[in-house]
């Protein structure tokens, strides 16, 4: 199969445990027969679930997908801390968590919900003086990352169990959060707040923006049938939509301005505000991503829509 046979679009992968995101991209390059493949945000090797992969022109959408909200199913173990804040790291401290009550766990979870300041995991991919934080930690160095604002819009507890003869407590949760939130760090901070330490033992990503695990295919399934969410459908799910006239579609494909997207929800702010808008030709083909420019409410041409990306009509490869 070569790139001429694979149309532009997204592949929603159910990533297996033990695979890196880079491993998945390499596999899909072979299956799709094209080098133009990328992913919309790393998923740790320990984790499973939704990894959004772009093929050909759809790689240009990935930067917008990276910043969308994410949803995870996770298990947090209370009573043990690890160097990586997850089960892949060496245990650094153990504390009997038998006395921790369900009520205390629920109160600590509530304190970690909403707009919070979070210190990323020291084994994150954040760069410190040009070096990845995880590389410095694995080399035996110390890393002190600054806290940064994240939003945990949902932190729901589904079950609390006793493990290791009651010495440890496992907490099953669902987390919906902003981009840049570390679930490992939530596990660490929950354990710290309860005074017993904590780390992540299981993690499954179930949603990335509008794309869910129900749409995802395993690598084995993709080897038999490379299921691609077409570029047009992917954009309609991700952005507010504007239907163009034929004249507007032609103007945009030739680099000309068009009137602002004043009637499209989310695009009214103008002057670079609001969400990008996916603009479609009358035949349903994605023409461009648009952003309003100029004063809000002004008449065209004082206000206009600027093309952030142009996808030529009739050329979807």
PDB file of C-alpha atoms in Angstrom:
ATOM      1  CA  UNK A   1       0.000   0.000   0.000  1.00  0.00           C
ATOM      2  CA  UNK A   2       1.493   3.374  -0.974  1.00  0.00           C
ATOM      3  CA  UNK A   3       0.698   6.988  -0.151  1.00  0.00           C
ATOM      4  CA  UNK A   4      -1.278   7.358  -3.356  1.00  0.00           C
ATOM      5  CA  UNK A   5      -3.730   4.760  -2.038  1.00  0.00           C
ATOM      6  CA  UNK A   6      -4.075   6.212   1.469  1.00  0.00           C
ATOM      7  CA  UNK A   7      -6.148   9.366   1.711  1.00  0.00           C
ATOM      8  CA  UNK A   8      -5.470  12.092   4.226  1.00  0.00           C
ATOM      9  CA  UNK A   9      -7.131  11.579   7.568  1.00  0.00           C
ATOM     10  CA  UNK A  10      -6.803  10.480  11.155  1.00  0.00           C
ATOM     11  CA  UNK A  11      -6.286   6.995  12.495  1.00  0.00           C
ATOM     12  CA  UNK A  12      -7.628   6.538  16.018  1.00  0.00           C
ATOM     13  CA  UNK A  13      -5.394   3.880  17.523  1.00  0.00           C
ATOM     14  CA  UNK A  14      -6.053   1.834  20.652  1.00  0.00           C
ATOM     15  CA  UNK A  15      -2.404   1.775  21.719  1.00  0.00           C
ATOM     16  CA  UNK A  16      -1.245  -1.450  23.357  1.00  0.00           C
ATOM     17  CA  UNK A  17       0.687  -1.502  26.615  1.00  0.00           C
ATOM     18  CA  UNK A  18       4.465  -1.539  26.188  1.00  0.00           C
ATOM     19  CA  UNK A  19       4.480   0.400  22.910  1.00  0.00           C
ATOM     20  CA  UNK A  20       5.782   3.961  22.689  1.00  0.00           C
ATOM     21  CA  UNK A  21       3.887   6.505  20.617  1.00  0.00           C
ATOM     22  CA  UNK A  22       6.895   6.568  18.294  1.00  0.00           C
ATOM     23  CA  UNK A  23       6.605   2.794  17.864  1.00  0.00           C
ATOM     24  CA  UNK A  24       2.987   3.212  16.758  1.00  0.00           C
ATOM     25  CA  UNK A  25       3.877   5.931  14.254  1.00  0.00           C
ATOM     26  CA  UNK A  26       6.600   3.712  12.797  1.00  0.00           C
ATOM     27  CA  UNK A  27       4.164   0.833  12.410  1.00  0.00           C
ATOM     28  CA  UNK A  28       1.574   3.008  10.690  1.00  0.00           C
ATOM     29  CA  UNK A  29       4.149   4.440   8.302  1.00  0.00           C
ATOM     30  CA  UNK A  30       4.685   0.911   7.057  1.00  0.00           C
ATOM     31  CA  UNK A  31       0.967   0.130   6.878  1.00  0.00           C
ATOM     32  CA  UNK A  32       0.114   3.399   5.113  1.00  0.00           C
ATOM     33  CA  UNK A  33       3.147   3.405   2.837  1.00  0.00           C
ATOM     34  CA  UNK A  34       3.990   7.032   3.619  1.00  0.00           C
ATOM     35  CA  UNK A  35       6.487   8.885   5.812  1.00  0.00           C
ATOM     36  CA  UNK A  36       4.001  11.674   6.440  1.00  0.00           C
ATOM     37  CA  UNK A  37       2.628  10.319   9.712  1.00  0.00           C
ATOM     38  CA  UNK A  38       2.557  11.937  13.160  1.00  0.00           C
ATOM     39  CA  UNK A  39       0.714  11.734  16.469  1.00  0.00           C
ATOM     40  CA  UNK A  40      -1.222  14.267  18.531  1.00  0.00           C
ATOM     41  CA  UNK A  41       0.434  13.877  21.913  1.00  0.00           C
ATOM     42  CA  UNK A  42       2.523  11.168  23.537  1.00  0.00           C
ATOM     43  CA  UNK A  43       0.961   8.330  25.489  1.00  0.00           C
ATOM     44  CA  UNK A  44       3.321   6.614  27.941  1.00  0.00           C
ATOM     45  CA  UNK A  45       4.404   3.024  27.154  1.00  0.00           C
ATOM     46  CA  UNK A  46       2.617   1.778  30.303  1.00  0.00           C
ATOM     47  CA  UNK A  47      -0.658   3.345  29.165  1.00  0.00           C
ATOM     48  CA  UNK A  48      -3.196   2.025  26.693  1.00  0.00           C
ATOM     49  CA  UNK A  49      -5.961   3.694  24.741  1.00  0.00           C
ATOM     50  CA  UNK A  50      -6.520   6.545  22.351  1.00  0.00           C
ATOM     51  CA  UNK A  51      -3.570   7.771  20.316  1.00  0.00           C
ATOM     52  CA  UNK A  52      -4.603  10.074  17.471  1.00  0.00           C
ATOM     53  CA  UNK A  53      -2.387   9.662  14.411  1.00  0.00           C
ATOM     54  CA  UNK A  54      -2.467  11.907  11.338  1.00  0.00           C
ATOM     55  CA  UNK A  55      -1.784  10.693   7.800  1.00  0.00           C
ATOM     56  CA  UNK A  56      -0.608  12.942   4.936  1.00  0.00           C
ATOM     57  CA  UNK A  57      -2.418  16.323   4.961  1.00  0.00           C
ATOM     58  CA  UNK A  58      -4.165  15.532   8.231  1.00  0.00           C
ATOM     59  CA  UNK A  59      -0.820  15.884  10.038  1.00  0.00           C
ATOM     60  CA  UNK A  60      -1.500  19.620   9.737  1.00  0.00           C
ATOM     61  CA  UNK A  61      -4.456  19.198  12.128  1.00  0.00           C
ATOM     62  CA  UNK A  62      -2.394  17.571  14.878  1.00  0.00           C
ATOM     63  CA  UNK A  63      -1.237  20.827  16.468  1.00  0.00           C
ATOM     64  CA  UNK A  64      -4.906  21.680  17.138  1.00  0.00           C
ATOM     65  CA  UNK A  65      -5.672  18.235  18.568  1.00  0.00           C
ATOM     66  CA  UNK A  66      -2.724  18.338  21.001  1.00  0.00           C
ATOM     67  CA  UNK A  67      -4.373  21.158  22.959  1.00  0.00           C
ATOM     68  CA  UNK A  68      -7.763  19.491  23.394  1.00  0.00           C
ATOM     69  CA  UNK A  69      -9.016  17.977  26.653  1.00  0.00           C
ATOM     70  CA  UNK A  70      -8.296  14.324  27.505  1.00  0.00           C
ATOM     71  CA  UNK A  71     -10.173  11.665  29.478  1.00  0.00           C
ATOM     72  CA  UNK A  72      -8.528   8.758  31.321  1.00  0.00           C
ATOM     73  CA  UNK A  73      -9.452   5.687  33.347  1.00  0.00           C
ATOM     74  CA  UNK A  74      -6.776   5.085  35.984  1.00  0.00           C
ATOM     75  CA  UNK A  75      -5.871   3.184  39.132  1.00  0.00           C
ATOM     76  CA  UNK A  76      -3.929   4.954  41.889  1.00  0.00           C
ATOM     77  CA  UNK A  77      -2.126   2.940  44.560  1.00  0.00           C
ATOM     78  CA  UNK A  78      -1.879   4.622  47.955  1.00  0.00           C
ATOM     79  CA  UNK A  79       0.937   3.604  50.300  1.00  0.00           C
ATOM     80  CA  UNK A  80       3.815   3.480  47.825  1.00  0.00           C
ATOM     81  CA  UNK A  81       5.817   6.188  46.052  1.00  0.00           C
ATOM     82  CA  UNK A  82       7.996   5.504  43.004  1.00  0.00           C
ATOM     83  CA  UNK A  83      10.711   7.457  41.221  1.00  0.00           C
ATOM     84  CA  UNK A  84       8.535   7.746  38.094  1.00  0.00           C
ATOM     85  CA  UNK A  85       5.189   8.233  39.887  1.00  0.00           C
ATOM     86  CA  UNK A  86       3.946   5.099  38.119  1.00  0.00           C
ATOM     87  CA  UNK A  87       4.385   1.329  38.321  1.00  0.00           C
ATOM     88  CA  UNK A  88       7.396   1.293  35.991  1.00  0.00           C
ATOM     89  CA  UNK A  89       9.647   3.051  38.499  1.00  0.00           C
ATOM     90  CA  UNK A  90      11.517   1.817  41.528  1.00  0.00           C
ATOM     91  CA  UNK A  91       9.632   2.097  44.830  1.00  0.00           C
ATOM     92  CA  UNK A  92      11.207   4.879  46.877  1.00  0.00           C
ATOM     93  CA  UNK A  93       8.976   4.839  49.956  1.00  0.00           C
ATOM     94  CA  UNK A  94       6.283   2.643  51.531  1.00  0.00           C
ATOM     95  CA  UNK A  95       3.761   3.652  54.161  1.00  0.00           C
ATOM     96  CA  UNK A  96       0.899   1.561  55.553  1.00  0.00           C
ATOM     97  CA  UNK A  97      -2.286   3.145  54.192  1.00  0.00           C
ATOM     98  CA  UNK A  98      -4.739   0.999  56.167  1.00  0.00           C
ATOM     99  CA  UNK A  99      -5.897   3.923  58.288  1.00  0.00           C
ATOM    100  CA  UNK A 100      -6.788   6.127  55.319  1.00  0.00           C
ATOM    101  CA  UNK A 101     -10.579   6.360  55.137  1.00  0.00           C
ATOM    102  CA  UNK A 102     -12.787   6.576  52.065  1.00  0.00           C
ATOM    103  CA  UNK A 103     -13.939   9.985  53.244  1.00  0.00           C
ATOM    104  CA  UNK A 104     -10.365  11.264  53.414  1.00  0.00           C
ATOM    105  CA  UNK A 105      -9.676   9.971  49.918  1.00  0.00           C
ATOM    106  CA  UNK A 106     -12.785  11.679  48.535  1.00  0.00           C
ATOM    107  CA  UNK A 107     -11.877  14.978  50.227  1.00  0.00           C
ATOM    108  CA  UNK A 108      -8.326  14.873  48.805  1.00  0.00           C
ATOM    109  CA  UNK A 109      -9.683  14.088  45.343  1.00  0.00           C
ATOM    110  CA  UNK A 110     -12.006  17.106  45.601  1.00  0.00           C
ATOM    111  CA  UNK A 111      -9.029  19.328  46.468  1.00  0.00           C
ATOM    112  CA  UNK A 112      -7.304  18.184  43.258  1.00  0.00           C
ATOM    113  CA  UNK A 113     -10.337  19.005  41.100  1.00  0.00           C
ATOM    114  CA  UNK A 114     -10.833  22.253  39.196  1.00  0.00           C
ATOM    115  CA  UNK A 115      -8.164  24.820  38.348  1.00  0.00           C
ATOM    116  CA  UNK A 116      -5.010  23.727  40.162  1.00  0.00           C
ATOM    117  CA  UNK A 117      -1.271  24.299  40.131  1.00  0.00           C
ATOM    118  CA  UNK A 118       0.513  21.054  39.241  1.00  0.00           C
ATOM    119  CA  UNK A 119       4.206  20.198  39.337  1.00  0.00           C
ATOM    120  CA  UNK A 120       4.788  17.876  36.348  1.00  0.00           C
ATOM    121  CA  UNK A 121       6.298  14.456  36.932  1.00  0.00           C
ATOM    122  CA  UNK A 122      10.087  14.593  37.002  1.00  0.00           C
ATOM    123  CA  UNK A 123      10.190  11.917  34.285  1.00  0.00           C
ATOM    124  CA  UNK A 124       8.123  14.002  31.876  1.00  0.00           C
ATOM    125  CA  UNK A 125       9.373  15.062  28.450  1.00  0.00           C
ATOM    126  CA  UNK A 126       9.658  18.704  29.536  1.00  0.00           C
ATOM    127  CA  UNK A 127      13.035  20.175  28.619  1.00  0.00           C
ATOM    128  CA  UNK A 128      15.344  21.572  31.301  1.00  0.00           C
ATOM    129  CA  UNK A 129      18.276  23.518  29.834  1.00  0.00           C
ATOM    130  CA  UNK A 130      17.804  21.695  26.550  1.00  0.00           C
ATOM    131  CA  UNK A 131      17.653  18.215  28.117  1.00  0.00           C
ATOM    132  CA  UNK A 132      14.529  16.123  28.604  1.00  0.00           C
ATOM    133  CA  UNK A 133      13.588  15.927  32.273  1.00  0.00           C
ATOM    134  CA  UNK A 134      13.237  12.137  32.174  1.00  0.00           C
ATOM    135  CA  UNK A 135      16.733  11.767  30.676  1.00  0.00           C
ATOM    136  CA  UNK A 136      18.261  13.764  33.521  1.00  0.00           C
ATOM    137  CA  UNK A 137      16.422  11.713  36.160  1.00  0.00           C
ATOM    138  CA  UNK A 138      17.413   8.398  34.578  1.00  0.00           C
ATOM    139  CA  UNK A 139      21.028   9.552  34.543  1.00  0.00           C
ATOM    140  CA  UNK A 140      20.842  10.051  38.291  1.00  0.00           C
ATOM    141  CA  UNK A 141      20.331  13.813  38.297  1.00  0.00           C
ATOM    142  CA  UNK A 142      17.749  15.878  40.145  1.00  0.00           C
ATOM    143  CA  UNK A 143      15.005  17.919  38.508  1.00  0.00           C
ATOM    144  CA  UNK A 144      12.868  20.624  40.089  1.00  0.00           C
ATOM    145  CA  UNK A 145      10.117  21.586  37.687  1.00  0.00           C
ATOM    146  CA  UNK A 146       7.939  24.643  38.400  1.00  0.00           C
ATOM    147  CA  UNK A 147       4.216  24.237  38.982  1.00  0.00           C
ATOM    148  CA  UNK A 148       1.922  25.272  36.173  1.00  0.00           C
ATOM    149  CA  UNK A 149      -1.834  25.790  35.880  1.00  0.00           C
ATOM    150  CA  UNK A 150      -3.966  22.884  34.671  1.00  0.00           C
ATOM    151  CA  UNK A 151      -7.673  22.139  34.843  1.00  0.00           C
ATOM    152  CA  UNK A 152      -9.071  18.876  36.168  1.00  0.00           C
ATOM    153  CA  UNK A 153     -12.718  19.201  35.187  1.00  0.00           C
ATOM    154  CA  UNK A 154     -13.632  15.721  36.415  1.00  0.00           C
ATOM    155  CA  UNK A 155     -11.929  13.517  39.026  1.00  0.00           C
ATOM    156  CA  UNK A 156     -14.423  10.780  39.826  1.00  0.00           C
ATOM    157  CA  UNK A 157     -13.806   7.830  42.138  1.00  0.00           C
ATOM    158  CA  UNK A 158     -15.408   4.529  41.059  1.00  0.00           C
ATOM    159  CA  UNK A 159     -13.961   2.139  43.601  1.00  0.00           C
ATOM    160  CA  UNK A 160     -11.607   1.898  46.582  1.00  0.00           C
ATOM    161  CA  UNK A 161     -10.024  -1.454  47.417  1.00  0.00           C
ATOM    162  CA  UNK A 162      -7.614  -2.802  50.020  1.00  0.00           C
ATOM    163  CA  UNK A 163      -4.508  -4.581  48.701  1.00  0.00           C
ATOM    164  CA  UNK A 164      -1.473  -6.364  50.221  1.00  0.00           C
ATOM    165  CA  UNK A 165      -3.429  -7.511  53.263  1.00  0.00           C
ATOM    166  CA  UNK A 166      -4.926  -4.081  53.775  1.00  0.00           C
ATOM    167  CA  UNK A 167      -1.617  -2.211  53.833  1.00  0.00           C
ATOM    168  CA  UNK A 168      -2.271  -0.504  50.496  1.00  0.00           C
ATOM    169  CA  UNK A 169      -5.360   1.096  48.980  1.00  0.00           C
ATOM    170  CA  UNK A 170      -6.147   1.089  45.263  1.00  0.00           C
ATOM    171  CA  UNK A 171      -8.418   3.835  43.920  1.00  0.00           C
ATOM    172  CA  UNK A 172     -10.114   3.490  40.512  1.00  0.00           C
ATOM    173  CA  UNK A 173     -10.854   6.873  38.936  1.00  0.00           C
ATOM    174  CA  UNK A 174     -11.948   8.715  35.816  1.00  0.00           C
ATOM    175  CA  UNK A 175     -10.102  11.959  35.070  1.00  0.00           C
ATOM    176  CA  UNK A 176     -11.090  14.539  32.477  1.00  0.00           C
ATOM    177  CA  UNK A 177      -8.480  17.274  32.206  1.00  0.00           C
ATOM    178  CA  UNK A 178      -6.843  19.957  30.143  1.00  0.00           C
ATOM    179  CA  UNK A 179      -3.893  19.322  27.888  1.00  0.00           C
ATOM    180  CA  UNK A 180      -0.641  19.212  29.853  1.00  0.00           C
ATOM    181  CA  UNK A 181      -2.111  17.540  32.933  1.00  0.00           C
ATOM    182  CA  UNK A 182      -0.089  14.589  34.229  1.00  0.00           C
ATOM    183  CA  UNK A 183      -2.177  11.759  35.668  1.00  0.00           C
ATOM    184  CA  UNK A 184       0.988  10.378  37.309  1.00  0.00           C
ATOM    185  CA  UNK A 185       1.333  13.696  39.098  1.00  0.00           C
ATOM    186  CA  UNK A 186      -2.289  13.498  40.291  1.00  0.00           C
ATOM    187  CA  UNK A 187      -1.537  10.054  41.754  1.00  0.00           C
ATOM    188  CA  UNK A 188       1.605  11.401  43.421  1.00  0.00           C
ATOM    189  CA  UNK A 189      -0.191  14.437  44.827  1.00  0.00           C
ATOM    190  CA  UNK A 190      -3.174  12.420  46.068  1.00  0.00           C
ATOM    191  CA  UNK A 191      -0.823  10.158  48.010  1.00  0.00           C
ATOM    192  CA  UNK A 192       1.136  13.125  49.319  1.00  0.00           C
ATOM    193  CA  UNK A 193      -2.019  14.907  50.500  1.00  0.00           C
ATOM    194  CA  UNK A 194      -3.016  11.773  52.443  1.00  0.00           C
ATOM    195  CA  UNK A 195       0.456  11.391  53.911  1.00  0.00           C
ATOM    196  CA  UNK A 196       1.066   7.891  52.548  1.00  0.00           C
ATOM    197  CA  UNK A 197       2.488   8.446  49.057  1.00  0.00           C
ATOM    198  CA  UNK A 198       0.944   7.247  45.834  1.00  0.00           C
ATOM    199  CA  UNK A 199       1.633   6.198  42.282  1.00  0.00           C
ATOM    200  CA  UNK A 200      -0.196   5.175  39.138  1.00  0.00           C
ATOM    201  CA  UNK A 201      -0.609   1.442  38.467  1.00  0.00           C
ATOM    202  CA  UNK A 202      -2.891   1.529  35.399  1.00  0.00           C
ATOM    203  CA  UNK A 203      -3.801   4.150  32.818  1.00  0.00           C
ATOM    204  CA  UNK A 204      -6.099   4.049  29.815  1.00  0.00           C
ATOM    205  CA  UNK A 205      -6.892   7.126  27.703  1.00  0.00           C
ATOM    206  CA  UNK A 206     -10.482   6.981  26.519  1.00  0.00           C
ATOM    207  CA  UNK A 207     -10.892  10.342  24.774  1.00  0.00           C
ATOM    208  CA  UNK A 208      -8.770  12.953  23.018  1.00  0.00           C
ATOM    209  CA  UNK A 209     -10.937  15.947  22.179  1.00  0.00           C
ATOM    210  CA  UNK A 210     -13.889  14.622  20.141  1.00  0.00           C
ATOM    211  CA  UNK A 211     -12.216  11.291  19.359  1.00  0.00           C
ATOM    212  CA  UNK A 212     -13.039   8.348  21.636  1.00  0.00           C
ATOM    213  CA  UNK A 213     -11.870   4.807  22.243  1.00  0.00           C
ATOM    214  CA  UNK A 214     -15.109   3.569  20.643  1.00  0.00           C
ATOM    215  CA  UNK A 215     -13.700   4.833  17.324  1.00  0.00           C
ATOM    216  CA  UNK A 216     -10.287   3.286  17.918  1.00  0.00           C
ATOM    217  CA  UNK A 217      -8.744   0.226  16.270  1.00  0.00           C
ATOM    218  CA  UNK A 218      -5.984  -2.008  17.558  1.00  0.00           C
ATOM    219  CA  UNK A 219      -2.777  -2.389  15.574  1.00  0.00           C
ATOM    220  CA  UNK A 220      -3.836  -5.918  14.693  1.00  0.00           C
ATOM    221  CA  UNK A 221      -7.130  -4.625  13.285  1.00  0.00           C
ATOM    222  CA  UNK A 222      -5.342  -1.881  11.373  1.00  0.00           C
ATOM    223  CA  UNK A 223      -2.986  -4.420   9.811  1.00  0.00           C
ATOM    224  CA  UNK A 224      -6.022  -6.051   8.220  1.00  0.00           C
ATOM    225  CA  UNK A 225      -8.009  -2.891   7.501  1.00  0.00           C
ATOM    226  CA  UNK A 226      -6.407   0.550   7.740  1.00  0.00           C
ATOM    227  CA  UNK A 227      -9.418   2.448   9.062  1.00  0.00           C
ATOM    228  CA  UNK A 228      -8.930   6.147   8.293  1.00  0.00           C
ATOM    229  CA  UNK A 229     -11.227   8.915   9.498  1.00  0.00           C
ATOM    230  CA  UNK A 230     -11.313  11.070   6.373  1.00  0.00           C
ATOM    231  CA  UNK A 231      -9.861  14.570   6.597  1.00  0.00           C
ATOM    232  CA  UNK A 232     -13.246  16.211   6.014  1.00  0.00           C
ATOM    233  CA  UNK A 233     -14.954  14.193   8.770  1.00  0.00           C
ATOM    234  CA  UNK A 234     -12.041  14.711  11.167  1.00  0.00           C
ATOM    235  CA  UNK A 235     -12.213  18.485  10.734  1.00  0.00           C
ATOM    236  CA  UNK A 236     -15.998  18.579  11.158  1.00  0.00           C
ATOM    237  CA  UNK A 237     -15.644  16.802  14.517  1.00  0.00           C
ATOM    238  CA  UNK A 238     -12.837  19.068  15.727  1.00  0.00           C
ATOM    239  CA  UNK A 239     -13.807  22.629  14.722  1.00  0.00           C
ATOM    240  CA  UNK A 240     -16.801  24.911  14.322  1.00  0.00           C
ATOM    241  CA  UNK A 241     -17.977  24.585  10.712  1.00  0.00           C
ATOM    242  CA  UNK A 242     -18.567  27.183   8.018  1.00  0.00           C
ATOM    243  CA  UNK A 243     -20.196  26.270   4.717  1.00  0.00           C
ATOM    244  CA  UNK A 244     -18.692  28.352   1.902  1.00  0.00           C
ATOM    245  CA  UNK A 245     -20.176  29.526  -1.317  1.00  0.00           C
ATOM    246  CA  UNK A 246     -18.461  28.326  -4.480  1.00  0.00           C
ATOM    247  CA  UNK A 247     -16.962  31.800  -4.969  1.00  0.00           C
ATOM    248  CA  UNK A 248     -15.605  31.870  -1.397  1.00  0.00           C
ATOM    249  CA  UNK A 249     -14.085  28.403  -1.830  1.00  0.00           C
ATOM    250  CA  UNK A 250     -12.325  29.544  -4.982  1.00  0.00           C
ATOM    251  CA  UNK A 251     -11.080  32.744  -3.328  1.00  0.00           C
ATOM    252  CA  UNK A 252      -9.638  30.867  -0.351  1.00  0.00           C
ATOM    253  CA  UNK A 253      -7.943  28.217  -2.471  1.00  0.00           C
ATOM    254  CA  UNK A 254      -6.180  31.050  -4.334  1.00  0.00           C
ATOM    255  CA  UNK A 255      -5.108  32.886  -1.174  1.00  0.00           C
ATOM    256  CA  UNK A 256      -7.756  35.621  -1.242  1.00  0.00           C
ATOM    257  CA  UNK A 257      -9.670  36.937   1.774  1.00  0.00           C
ATOM    258  CA  UNK A 258     -13.328  36.206   2.454  1.00  0.00           C
ATOM    259  CA  UNK A 259     -15.873  37.877   4.758  1.00  0.00           C
ATOM    260  CA  UNK A 260     -15.562  37.041   8.474  1.00  0.00           C
ATOM    261  CA  UNK A 261     -17.204  33.989   9.987  1.00  0.00           C
ATOM    262  CA  UNK A 262     -19.586  36.125  12.041  1.00  0.00           C
ATOM    263  CA  UNK A 263     -22.427  33.593  12.004  1.00  0.00           C
ATOM    264  CA  UNK A 264     -20.310  30.666  13.174  1.00  0.00           C
ATOM    265  CA  UNK A 265     -20.439  29.965  16.960  1.00  0.00           C
ATOM    266  CA  UNK A 266     -16.995  30.379  18.491  1.00  0.00           C
ATOM    267  CA  UNK A 267     -15.705  32.582  15.681  1.00  0.00           C
ATOM    268  CA  UNK A 268     -17.318  35.880  16.666  1.00  0.00           C
ATOM    269  CA  UNK A 269     -14.450  37.279  18.751  1.00  0.00           C
ATOM    270  CA  UNK A 270     -12.411  38.438  15.780  1.00  0.00           C
ATOM    271  CA  UNK A 271      -8.899  39.895  15.842  1.00  0.00           C
ATOM    272  CA  UNK A 272      -7.393  36.458  16.185  1.00  0.00           C
ATOM    273  CA  UNK A 273      -9.896  35.382  18.875  1.00  0.00           C
ATOM    274  CA  UNK A 274     -12.202  32.408  18.908  1.00  0.00           C
ATOM    275  CA  UNK A 275     -11.668  28.906  17.678  1.00  0.00           C
ATOM    276  CA  UNK A 276     -10.408  28.235  14.165  1.00  0.00           C
ATOM    277  CA  UNK A 277     -13.249  27.458  11.802  1.00  0.00           C
ATOM    278  CA  UNK A 278     -13.246  24.596   9.311  1.00  0.00           C
ATOM    279  CA  UNK A 279     -14.494  25.970   5.991  1.00  0.00           C
ATOM    280  CA  UNK A 280     -16.062  23.588   3.480  1.00  0.00           C
ATOM    281  CA  UNK A 281     -16.814  23.906  -0.220  1.00  0.00           C
ATOM    282  CA  UNK A 282     -20.401  23.263  -1.381  1.00  0.00           C
ATOM    283  CA  UNK A 283     -19.416  19.694  -2.270  1.00  0.00           C
ATOM    284  CA  UNK A 284     -18.293  18.979   1.316  1.00  0.00           C
ATOM    285  CA  UNK A 285     -14.519  19.202   0.788  1.00  0.00           C
ATOM    286  CA  UNK A 286     -12.411  20.905   3.473  1.00  0.00           C
ATOM    287  CA  UNK A 287     -10.984  24.056   1.902  1.00  0.00           C
ATOM    288  CA  UNK A 288      -9.267  25.829   4.805  1.00  0.00           C
ATOM    289  CA  UNK A 289      -9.065  26.597   8.489  1.00  0.00           C
ATOM    290  CA  UNK A 290     -10.110  30.199   9.054  1.00  0.00           C
ATOM    291  CA  UNK A 291      -9.553  32.802  11.748  1.00  0.00           C
ATOM    292  CA  UNK A 292     -11.352  36.125  11.965  1.00  0.00           C
ATOM    293  CA  UNK A 293      -9.254  39.277  11.719  1.00  0.00           C
ATOM    294  CA  UNK A 294     -10.177  42.915  12.141  1.00  0.00           C
ATOM    295  CA  UNK A 295     -12.553  44.736  14.529  1.00  0.00           C
ATOM    296  CA  UNK A 296     -15.552  42.781  15.788  1.00  0.00           C
ATOM    297  CA  UNK A 297     -18.751  43.721  14.027  1.00  0.00           C
ATOM    298  CA  UNK A 298     -17.017  45.741  11.325  1.00  0.00           C
ATOM    299  CA  UNK A 299     -18.181  45.423   7.739  1.00  0.00           C
ATOM    300  CA  UNK A 300     -16.061  43.553   5.229  1.00  0.00           C
ATOM    301  CA  UNK A 301     -13.362  44.391   4.095  1.00  0.00           C
ATOM    302  CA  UNK A 302     -12.430  46.058   7.439  1.00  0.00           C
ATOM    303  CA  UNK A 303     -13.049  42.665   9.033  1.00  0.00           C
ATOM    304  CA  UNK A 304     -12.247  39.468   7.194  1.00  0.00           C
ATOM    305  CA  UNK A 305     -11.454  35.782   7.652  1.00  0.00           C
ATOM    306  CA  UNK A 306      -7.816  34.775   7.276  1.00  0.00           C
ATOM    307  CA  UNK A 307      -6.831  31.293   6.160  1.00  0.00           C
ATOM    308  CA  UNK A 308      -4.557  29.623   8.708  1.00  0.00           C
ATOM    309  CA  UNK A 309      -4.204  26.526   6.532  1.00  0.00           C
ATOM    310  CA  UNK A 310      -5.434  25.916   2.999  1.00  0.00           C
ATOM    311  CA  UNK A 311      -6.442  22.504   1.687  1.00  0.00           C
ATOM    312  CA  UNK A 312      -6.896  22.732  -2.086  1.00  0.00           C
ATOM    313  CA  UNK A 313     -10.342  21.508  -3.218  1.00  0.00           C
ATOM    314  CA  UNK A 314     -10.173  18.257  -5.144  1.00  0.00           C
ATOM    315  CA  UNK A 315      -6.732  17.375  -3.803  1.00  0.00           C
ATOM    316  CA  UNK A 316      -7.296  15.296  -0.662  1.00  0.00           C
ATOM    317  CA  UNK A 317      -4.118  13.188  -0.694  1.00  0.00           C
TER     318      UNK A 317
END
